[in-house]
Short mmCIF file of C-alpha atoms in Angstrom, two decimals:
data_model
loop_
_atom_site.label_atom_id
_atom_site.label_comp_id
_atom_site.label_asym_id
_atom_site.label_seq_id
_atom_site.Cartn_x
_atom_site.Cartn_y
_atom_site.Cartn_z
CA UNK U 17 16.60 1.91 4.42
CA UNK U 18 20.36 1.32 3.26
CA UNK U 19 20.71 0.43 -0.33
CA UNK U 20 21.34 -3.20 -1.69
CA UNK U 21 24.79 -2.75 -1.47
CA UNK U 22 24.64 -3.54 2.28
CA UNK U 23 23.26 -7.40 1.01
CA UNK U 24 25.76 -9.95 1.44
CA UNK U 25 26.72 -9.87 -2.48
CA UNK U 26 29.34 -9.53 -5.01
CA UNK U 27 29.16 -6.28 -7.44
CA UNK U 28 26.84 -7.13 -10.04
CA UNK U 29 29.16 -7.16 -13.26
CA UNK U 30 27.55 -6.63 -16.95
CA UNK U 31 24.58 -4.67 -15.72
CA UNK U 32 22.72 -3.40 -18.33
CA UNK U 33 21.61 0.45 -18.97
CA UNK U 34 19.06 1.61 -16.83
CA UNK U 35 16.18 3.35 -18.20
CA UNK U 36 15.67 7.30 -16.97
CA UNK U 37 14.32 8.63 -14.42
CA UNK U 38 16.76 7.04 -11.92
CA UNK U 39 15.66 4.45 -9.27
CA UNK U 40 14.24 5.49 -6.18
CA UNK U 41 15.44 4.93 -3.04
CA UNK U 42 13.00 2.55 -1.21
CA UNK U 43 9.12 2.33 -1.70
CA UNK U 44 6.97 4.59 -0.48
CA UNK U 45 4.23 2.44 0.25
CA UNK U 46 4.15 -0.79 2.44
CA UNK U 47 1.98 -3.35 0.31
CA UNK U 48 2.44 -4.12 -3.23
CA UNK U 49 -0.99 -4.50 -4.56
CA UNK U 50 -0.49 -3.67 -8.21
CA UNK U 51 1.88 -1.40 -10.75
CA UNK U 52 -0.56 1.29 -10.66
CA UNK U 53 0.86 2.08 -7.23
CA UNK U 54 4.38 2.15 -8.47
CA UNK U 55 6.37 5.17 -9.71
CA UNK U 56 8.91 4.07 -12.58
CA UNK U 57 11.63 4.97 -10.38
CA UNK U 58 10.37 2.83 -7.81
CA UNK U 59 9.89 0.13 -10.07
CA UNK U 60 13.78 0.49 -11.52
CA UNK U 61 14.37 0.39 -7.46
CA UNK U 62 13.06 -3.15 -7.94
CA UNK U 63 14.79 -4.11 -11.10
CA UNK U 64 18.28 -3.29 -10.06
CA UNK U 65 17.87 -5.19 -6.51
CA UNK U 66 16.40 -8.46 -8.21
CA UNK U 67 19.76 -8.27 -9.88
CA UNK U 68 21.32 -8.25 -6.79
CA UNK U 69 19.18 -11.38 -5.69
CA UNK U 70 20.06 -13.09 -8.87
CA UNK U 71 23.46 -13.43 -7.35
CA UNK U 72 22.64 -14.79 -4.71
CA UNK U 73 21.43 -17.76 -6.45
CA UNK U 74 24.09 -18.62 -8.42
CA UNK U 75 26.00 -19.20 -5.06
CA UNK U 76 26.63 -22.83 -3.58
CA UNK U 77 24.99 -21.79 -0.28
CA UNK U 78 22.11 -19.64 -1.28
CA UNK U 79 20.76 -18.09 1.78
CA UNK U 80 21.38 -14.64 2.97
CA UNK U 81 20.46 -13.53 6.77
CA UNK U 82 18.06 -10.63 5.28
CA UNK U 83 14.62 -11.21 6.89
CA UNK U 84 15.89 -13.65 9.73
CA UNK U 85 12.99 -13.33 12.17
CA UNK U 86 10.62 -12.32 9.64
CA UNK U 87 7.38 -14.65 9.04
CA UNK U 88 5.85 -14.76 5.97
CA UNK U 89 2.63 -16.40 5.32
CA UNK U 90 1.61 -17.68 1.76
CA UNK U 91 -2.64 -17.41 1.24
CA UNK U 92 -2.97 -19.04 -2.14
CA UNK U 93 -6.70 -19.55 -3.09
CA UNK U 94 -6.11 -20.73 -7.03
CA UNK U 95 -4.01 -22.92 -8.16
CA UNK U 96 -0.35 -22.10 -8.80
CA UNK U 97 3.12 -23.62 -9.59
CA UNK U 98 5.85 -20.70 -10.47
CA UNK U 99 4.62 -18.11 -8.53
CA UNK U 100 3.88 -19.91 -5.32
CA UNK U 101 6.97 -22.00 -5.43
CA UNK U 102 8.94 -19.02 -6.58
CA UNK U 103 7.83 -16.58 -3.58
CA UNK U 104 8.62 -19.54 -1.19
CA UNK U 105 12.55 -19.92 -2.70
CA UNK U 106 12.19 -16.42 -1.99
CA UNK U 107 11.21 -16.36 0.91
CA UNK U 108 13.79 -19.23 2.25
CA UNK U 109 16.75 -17.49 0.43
CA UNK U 110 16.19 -14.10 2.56
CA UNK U 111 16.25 -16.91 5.87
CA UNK U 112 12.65 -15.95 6.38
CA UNK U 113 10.12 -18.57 8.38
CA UNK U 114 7.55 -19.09 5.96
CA UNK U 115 3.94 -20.67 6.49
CA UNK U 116 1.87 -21.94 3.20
CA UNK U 117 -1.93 -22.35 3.99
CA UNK U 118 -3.55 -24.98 2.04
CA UNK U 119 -7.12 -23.67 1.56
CA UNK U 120 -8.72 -26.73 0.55
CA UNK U 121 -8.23 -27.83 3.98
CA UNK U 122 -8.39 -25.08 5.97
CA UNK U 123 -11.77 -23.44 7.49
CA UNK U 124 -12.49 -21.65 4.42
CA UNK U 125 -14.19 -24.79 3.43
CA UNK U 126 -16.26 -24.89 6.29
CA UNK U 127 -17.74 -21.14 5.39
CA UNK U 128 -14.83 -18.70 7.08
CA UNK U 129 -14.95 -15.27 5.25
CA UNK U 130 -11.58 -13.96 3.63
CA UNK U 131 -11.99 -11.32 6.43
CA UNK U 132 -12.39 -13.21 9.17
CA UNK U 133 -8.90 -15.96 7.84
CA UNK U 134 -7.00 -13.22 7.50
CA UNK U 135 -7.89 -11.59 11.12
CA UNK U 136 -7.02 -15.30 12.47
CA UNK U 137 -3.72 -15.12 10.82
CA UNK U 138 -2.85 -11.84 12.12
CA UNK U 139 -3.45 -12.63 15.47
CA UNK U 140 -0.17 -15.00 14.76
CA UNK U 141 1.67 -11.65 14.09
CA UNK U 142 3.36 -12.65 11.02
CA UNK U 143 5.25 -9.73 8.93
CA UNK U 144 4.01 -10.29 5.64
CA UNK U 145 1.13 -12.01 3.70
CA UNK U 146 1.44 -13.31 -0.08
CA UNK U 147 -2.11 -13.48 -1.11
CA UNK U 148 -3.51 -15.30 -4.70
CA UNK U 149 -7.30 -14.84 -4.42
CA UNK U 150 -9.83 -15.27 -7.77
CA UNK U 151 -11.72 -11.98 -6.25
CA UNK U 152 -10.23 -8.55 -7.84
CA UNK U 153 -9.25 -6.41 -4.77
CA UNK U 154 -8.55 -9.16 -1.69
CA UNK U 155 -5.37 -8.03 -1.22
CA UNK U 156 -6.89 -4.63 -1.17
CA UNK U 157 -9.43 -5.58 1.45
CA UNK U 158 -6.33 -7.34 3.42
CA UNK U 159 -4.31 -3.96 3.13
CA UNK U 160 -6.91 -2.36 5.08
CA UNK U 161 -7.44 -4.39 7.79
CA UNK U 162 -4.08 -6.47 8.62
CA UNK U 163 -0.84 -4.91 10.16
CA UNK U 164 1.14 -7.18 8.04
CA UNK U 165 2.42 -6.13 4.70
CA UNK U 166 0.73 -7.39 2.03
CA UNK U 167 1.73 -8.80 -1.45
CA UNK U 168 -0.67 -9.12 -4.52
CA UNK U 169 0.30 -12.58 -5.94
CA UNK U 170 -2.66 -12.34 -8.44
CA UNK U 171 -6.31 -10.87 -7.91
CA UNK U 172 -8.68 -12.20 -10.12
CA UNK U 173 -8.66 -10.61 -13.53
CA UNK U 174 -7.23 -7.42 -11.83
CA UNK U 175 -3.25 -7.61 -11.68
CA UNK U 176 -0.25 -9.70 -11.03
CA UNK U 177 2.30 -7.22 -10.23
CA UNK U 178 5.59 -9.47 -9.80
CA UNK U 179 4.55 -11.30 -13.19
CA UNK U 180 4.91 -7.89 -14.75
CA UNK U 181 8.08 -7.44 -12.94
CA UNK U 182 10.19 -10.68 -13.67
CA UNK U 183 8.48 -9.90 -17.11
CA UNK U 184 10.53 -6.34 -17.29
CA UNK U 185 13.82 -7.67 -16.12
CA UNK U 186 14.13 -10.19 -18.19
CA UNK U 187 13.19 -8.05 -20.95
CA UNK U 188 15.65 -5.59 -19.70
CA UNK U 189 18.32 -8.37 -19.09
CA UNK U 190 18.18 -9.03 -23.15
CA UNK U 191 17.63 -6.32 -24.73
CA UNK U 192 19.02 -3.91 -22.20
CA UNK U 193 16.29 -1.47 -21.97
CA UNK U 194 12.53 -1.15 -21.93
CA UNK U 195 12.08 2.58 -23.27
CA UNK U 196 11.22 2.40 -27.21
CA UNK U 197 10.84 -1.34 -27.59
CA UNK U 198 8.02 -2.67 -29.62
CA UNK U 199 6.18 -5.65 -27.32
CA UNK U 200 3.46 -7.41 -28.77
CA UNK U 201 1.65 -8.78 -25.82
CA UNK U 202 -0.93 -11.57 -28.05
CA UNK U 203 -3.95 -13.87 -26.40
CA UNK U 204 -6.85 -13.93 -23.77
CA UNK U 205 -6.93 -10.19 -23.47
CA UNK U 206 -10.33 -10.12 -21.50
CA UNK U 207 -9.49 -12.14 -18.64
CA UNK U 208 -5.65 -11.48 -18.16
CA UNK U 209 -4.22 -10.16 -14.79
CA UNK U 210 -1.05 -10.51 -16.57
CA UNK U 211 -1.83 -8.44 -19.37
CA UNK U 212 -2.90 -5.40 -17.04
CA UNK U 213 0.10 -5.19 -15.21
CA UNK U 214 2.23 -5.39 -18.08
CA UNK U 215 0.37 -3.01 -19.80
CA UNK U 216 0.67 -0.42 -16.77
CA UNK U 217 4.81 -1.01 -16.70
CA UNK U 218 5.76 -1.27 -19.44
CA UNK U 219 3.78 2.45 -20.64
CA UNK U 220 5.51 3.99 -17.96
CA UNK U 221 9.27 2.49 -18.59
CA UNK U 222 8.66 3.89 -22.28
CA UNK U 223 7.35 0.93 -24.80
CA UNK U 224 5.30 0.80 -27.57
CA UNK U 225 2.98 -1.73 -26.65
CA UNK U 226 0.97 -3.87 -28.75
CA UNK U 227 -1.42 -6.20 -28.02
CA UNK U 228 -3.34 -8.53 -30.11
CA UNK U 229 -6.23 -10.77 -29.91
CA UNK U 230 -9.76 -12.11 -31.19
CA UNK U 231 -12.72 -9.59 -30.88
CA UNK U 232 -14.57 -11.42 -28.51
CA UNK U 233 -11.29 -11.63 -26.13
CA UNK U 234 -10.21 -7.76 -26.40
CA UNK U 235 -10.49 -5.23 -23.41
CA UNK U 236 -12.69 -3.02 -23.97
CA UNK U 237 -11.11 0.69 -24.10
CA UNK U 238 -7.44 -0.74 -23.71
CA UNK U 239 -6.72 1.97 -26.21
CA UNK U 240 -7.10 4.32 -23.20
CA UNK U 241 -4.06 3.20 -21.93
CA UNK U 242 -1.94 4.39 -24.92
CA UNK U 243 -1.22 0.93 -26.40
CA UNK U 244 -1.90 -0.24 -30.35
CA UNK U 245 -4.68 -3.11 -30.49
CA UNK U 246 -5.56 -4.87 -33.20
CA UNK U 247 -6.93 -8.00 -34.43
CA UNK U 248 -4.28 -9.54 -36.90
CA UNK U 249 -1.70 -10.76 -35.27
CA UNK U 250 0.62 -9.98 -38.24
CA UNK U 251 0.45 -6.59 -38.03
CA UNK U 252 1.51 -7.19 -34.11
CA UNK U 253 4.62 -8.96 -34.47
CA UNK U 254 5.66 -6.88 -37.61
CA UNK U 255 9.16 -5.88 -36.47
CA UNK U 256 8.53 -6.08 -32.60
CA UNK U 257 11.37 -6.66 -30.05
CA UNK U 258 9.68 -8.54 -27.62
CA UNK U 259 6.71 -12.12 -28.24
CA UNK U 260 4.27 -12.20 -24.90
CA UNK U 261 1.75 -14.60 -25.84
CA UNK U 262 -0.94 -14.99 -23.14
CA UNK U 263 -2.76 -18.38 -22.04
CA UNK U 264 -6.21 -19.29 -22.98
CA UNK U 265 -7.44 -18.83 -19.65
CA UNK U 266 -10.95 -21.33 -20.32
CA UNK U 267 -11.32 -21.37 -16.38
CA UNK U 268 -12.97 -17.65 -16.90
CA UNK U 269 -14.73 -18.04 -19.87
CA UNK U 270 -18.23 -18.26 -19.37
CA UNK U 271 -19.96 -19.01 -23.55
CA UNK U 272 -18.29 -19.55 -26.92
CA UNK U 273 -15.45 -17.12 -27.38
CA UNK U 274 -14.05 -18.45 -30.29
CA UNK U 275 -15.15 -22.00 -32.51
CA UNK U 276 -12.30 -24.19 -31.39
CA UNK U 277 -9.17 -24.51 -29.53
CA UNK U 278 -7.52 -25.63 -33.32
CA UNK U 279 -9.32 -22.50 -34.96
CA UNK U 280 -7.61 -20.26 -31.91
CA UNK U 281 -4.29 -21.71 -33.02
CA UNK U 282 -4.57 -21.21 -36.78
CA UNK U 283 -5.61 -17.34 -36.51
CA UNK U 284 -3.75 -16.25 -32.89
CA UNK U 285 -0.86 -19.26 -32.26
CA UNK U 286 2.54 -18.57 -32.80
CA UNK U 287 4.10 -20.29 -34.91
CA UNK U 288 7.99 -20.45 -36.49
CA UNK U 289 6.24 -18.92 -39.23
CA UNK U 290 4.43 -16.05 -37.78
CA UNK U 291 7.56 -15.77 -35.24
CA UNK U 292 9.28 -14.76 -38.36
CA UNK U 293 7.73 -11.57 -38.80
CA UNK U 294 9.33 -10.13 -35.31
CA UNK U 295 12.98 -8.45 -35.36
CA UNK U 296 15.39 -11.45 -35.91
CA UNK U 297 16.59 -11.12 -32.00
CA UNK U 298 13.59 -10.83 -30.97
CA UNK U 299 12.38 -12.90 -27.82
CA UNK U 300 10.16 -15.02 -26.54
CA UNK U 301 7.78 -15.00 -23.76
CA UNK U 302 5.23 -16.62 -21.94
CA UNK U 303 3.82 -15.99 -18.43
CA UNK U 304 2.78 -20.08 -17.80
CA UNK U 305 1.43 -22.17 -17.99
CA UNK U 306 1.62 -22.49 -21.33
CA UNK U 307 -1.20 -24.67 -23.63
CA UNK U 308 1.35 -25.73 -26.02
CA UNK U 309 -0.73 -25.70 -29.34
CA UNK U 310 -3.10 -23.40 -28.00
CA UNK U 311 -1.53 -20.37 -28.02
CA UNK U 312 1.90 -21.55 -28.88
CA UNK U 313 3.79 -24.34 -30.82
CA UNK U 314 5.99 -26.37 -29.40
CA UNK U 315 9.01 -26.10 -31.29
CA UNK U 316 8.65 -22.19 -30.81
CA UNK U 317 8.03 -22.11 -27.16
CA UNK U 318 11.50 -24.92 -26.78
CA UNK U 319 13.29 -22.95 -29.71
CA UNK U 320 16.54 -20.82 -29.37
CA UNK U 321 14.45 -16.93 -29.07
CA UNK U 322 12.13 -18.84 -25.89
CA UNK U 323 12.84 -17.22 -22.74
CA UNK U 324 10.36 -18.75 -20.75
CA UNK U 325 12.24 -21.01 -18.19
CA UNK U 326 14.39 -17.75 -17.52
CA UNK U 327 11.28 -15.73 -16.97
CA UNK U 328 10.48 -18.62 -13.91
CA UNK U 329 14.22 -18.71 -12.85
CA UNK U 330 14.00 -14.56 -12.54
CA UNK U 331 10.84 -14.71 -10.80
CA UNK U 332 12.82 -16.03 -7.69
CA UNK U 333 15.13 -12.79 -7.89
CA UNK U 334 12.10 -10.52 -8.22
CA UNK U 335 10.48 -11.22 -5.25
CA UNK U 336 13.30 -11.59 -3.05
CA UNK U 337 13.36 -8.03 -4.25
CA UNK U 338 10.03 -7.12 -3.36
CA UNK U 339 10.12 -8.87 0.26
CA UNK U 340 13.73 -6.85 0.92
CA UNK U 341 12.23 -3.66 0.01
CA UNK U 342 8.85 -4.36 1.28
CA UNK U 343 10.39 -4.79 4.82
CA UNK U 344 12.15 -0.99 4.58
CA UNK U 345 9.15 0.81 2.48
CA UNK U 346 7.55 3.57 5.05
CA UNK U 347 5.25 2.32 8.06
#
């Protein structure tokens, strides 16, 4: 595969350092099912091409002939705003045809297997499926029985591999690097996709990791991944470069985690207060959608440090990455 340079683009101007080792080439495999089956120079590789696609929408006209030809189907069985509506911008930009099935009204009501939709769809031949499922592993099980290329848009409480990545470059778009940055990642530990691929890139570009949360919502045996956990979220934000606070997700919960949704906020919210206690440049961050005054205040996730609505606007660039170097990863 050539290298982004061959993209109908401008030179990217004001790129930031890159991180060692140096970016790979193209990906080695042809799905993206999670981090944990991405080298750090492979995900650099994806870094430095969304910053190509950033360009692209900045343009008045912003479409690109990329995957002309190319069908992409979108198989979203939760809910979802930003990452659905981001992969389909995506998806349009790079002038492919794209297909979203609505699963409420498709045969999976009537009692059709995820197995058995997915062989229906490939019989269409399209090039790529972008997959949310609550089940950890469908896109696994999709991977190893479609031809098409498969995406991971979220698997249950197993990974969400482009959140991680629009995550990293618009960490790296700040601050310039990932390697050596304290992030305190603070929240529903226990039930976050997001959390698990964040945790697995942002080890391997180099950061020192945090992550806070109460007890009852902690991963067991995170610690085996070589971040810091604790319980007071003090002693996470003390000095840290980068705020990830993680939704309450209460769609998962199953019992009494914690007393109350206003007890949650007065030990675990951020505040201006407790924002305080990070770097003074520090940013930001949220993965959406947010419960403002659940994990968050309001005039901290709309204050002057918030990078959320850039974290949605990079998601588009992100995965036009990942579907251009999807379509030239080995067959």
């Amino acid at each position: 595969m050539s290298a982004p340079s061959n993209l109908d683009r401008a030179e990217s101007v004001g790129r930031p350092l890159r991180e060692e080792p140096r970016p790979a080439t193209r990906l080695r495999a042809r799905h993206l099912l999670g981090i944990a089956d991405l080298s750090a120079e492979e995900i650099l590789l994806i870094l430095d091409t969304a910053e190509a696609m950033k360009e692209i929408g900045a343009r008045p006209i912003k479409k690109v002939p990329t995957l002309r030809g190319r069908t992409v189907v979108n198989l979203f069985f939760e809910p979802s705003t930003r990452t659905r509506t981001s992969f389909e911008i995506a998806e349009k930009r790079l002038s492919a045809d794209t297909l979203g099935i609505a699963v409420g009204t498709s045969s999976v009501v009537k009692g059709e297997t995820l197995a058995d939709t997915a062989l229906n769809l490939e019989a269409m031949a399209p090039d790529m499926i972008v997959i949310r499922h609550g089940s950890s592993g469908a896109p696994h099980l999709l991977s190893r029985i479609c031809r098409s290329r498969i995406i991971n848009a979220g698997d249950g409480m197993h990974e969400h591999p482009t959140q991680a990545l629009l995550d990293a470059f618009t960490i790296r778009a700040h601050k310039g690097r990932i390697a050596g940055l304290k992030i305190a990642i603070v929240g529903d530990l226990l039930h976050s996709r997001v959390l698990r691929s964040n945790v697995l890139l942002l080890k391997r570009l180099g950061a020192d990791v945090w992550v806070c949360g109460p007890p009852t919502l902690m991963l067991p045996g995170i610690e085996q991944f070589g971040v810091h956990a604790t319980t007071s979220i003090d002693e996470a934000l003390a000095d840290a470069d980068v705020v990830m606070m993680l939704r309450i997700q209460l769609e998962r919960m199953q019992g009494g985690f914690f007393p109350s949704l206003r007890e949650y906020f007065n030990v675990f919210g951020l505040t201006a207060e407790r924002a305080r206690r990070a770097k003074a440049d520090a940013i930001i961050m949220h993965p959406g959608p947010m419960n403002r005054g659940v994990e968050i205040a309001s005039d901290v996730a709309d204050g002057p440090y918030s990078v959320i609505l850039e974290q949605v606007a990079n998601g588009v660039a992100v995965r036009m990455a990942v579907l251009y170097l999807l379509e030239g990863s080995v067959a």
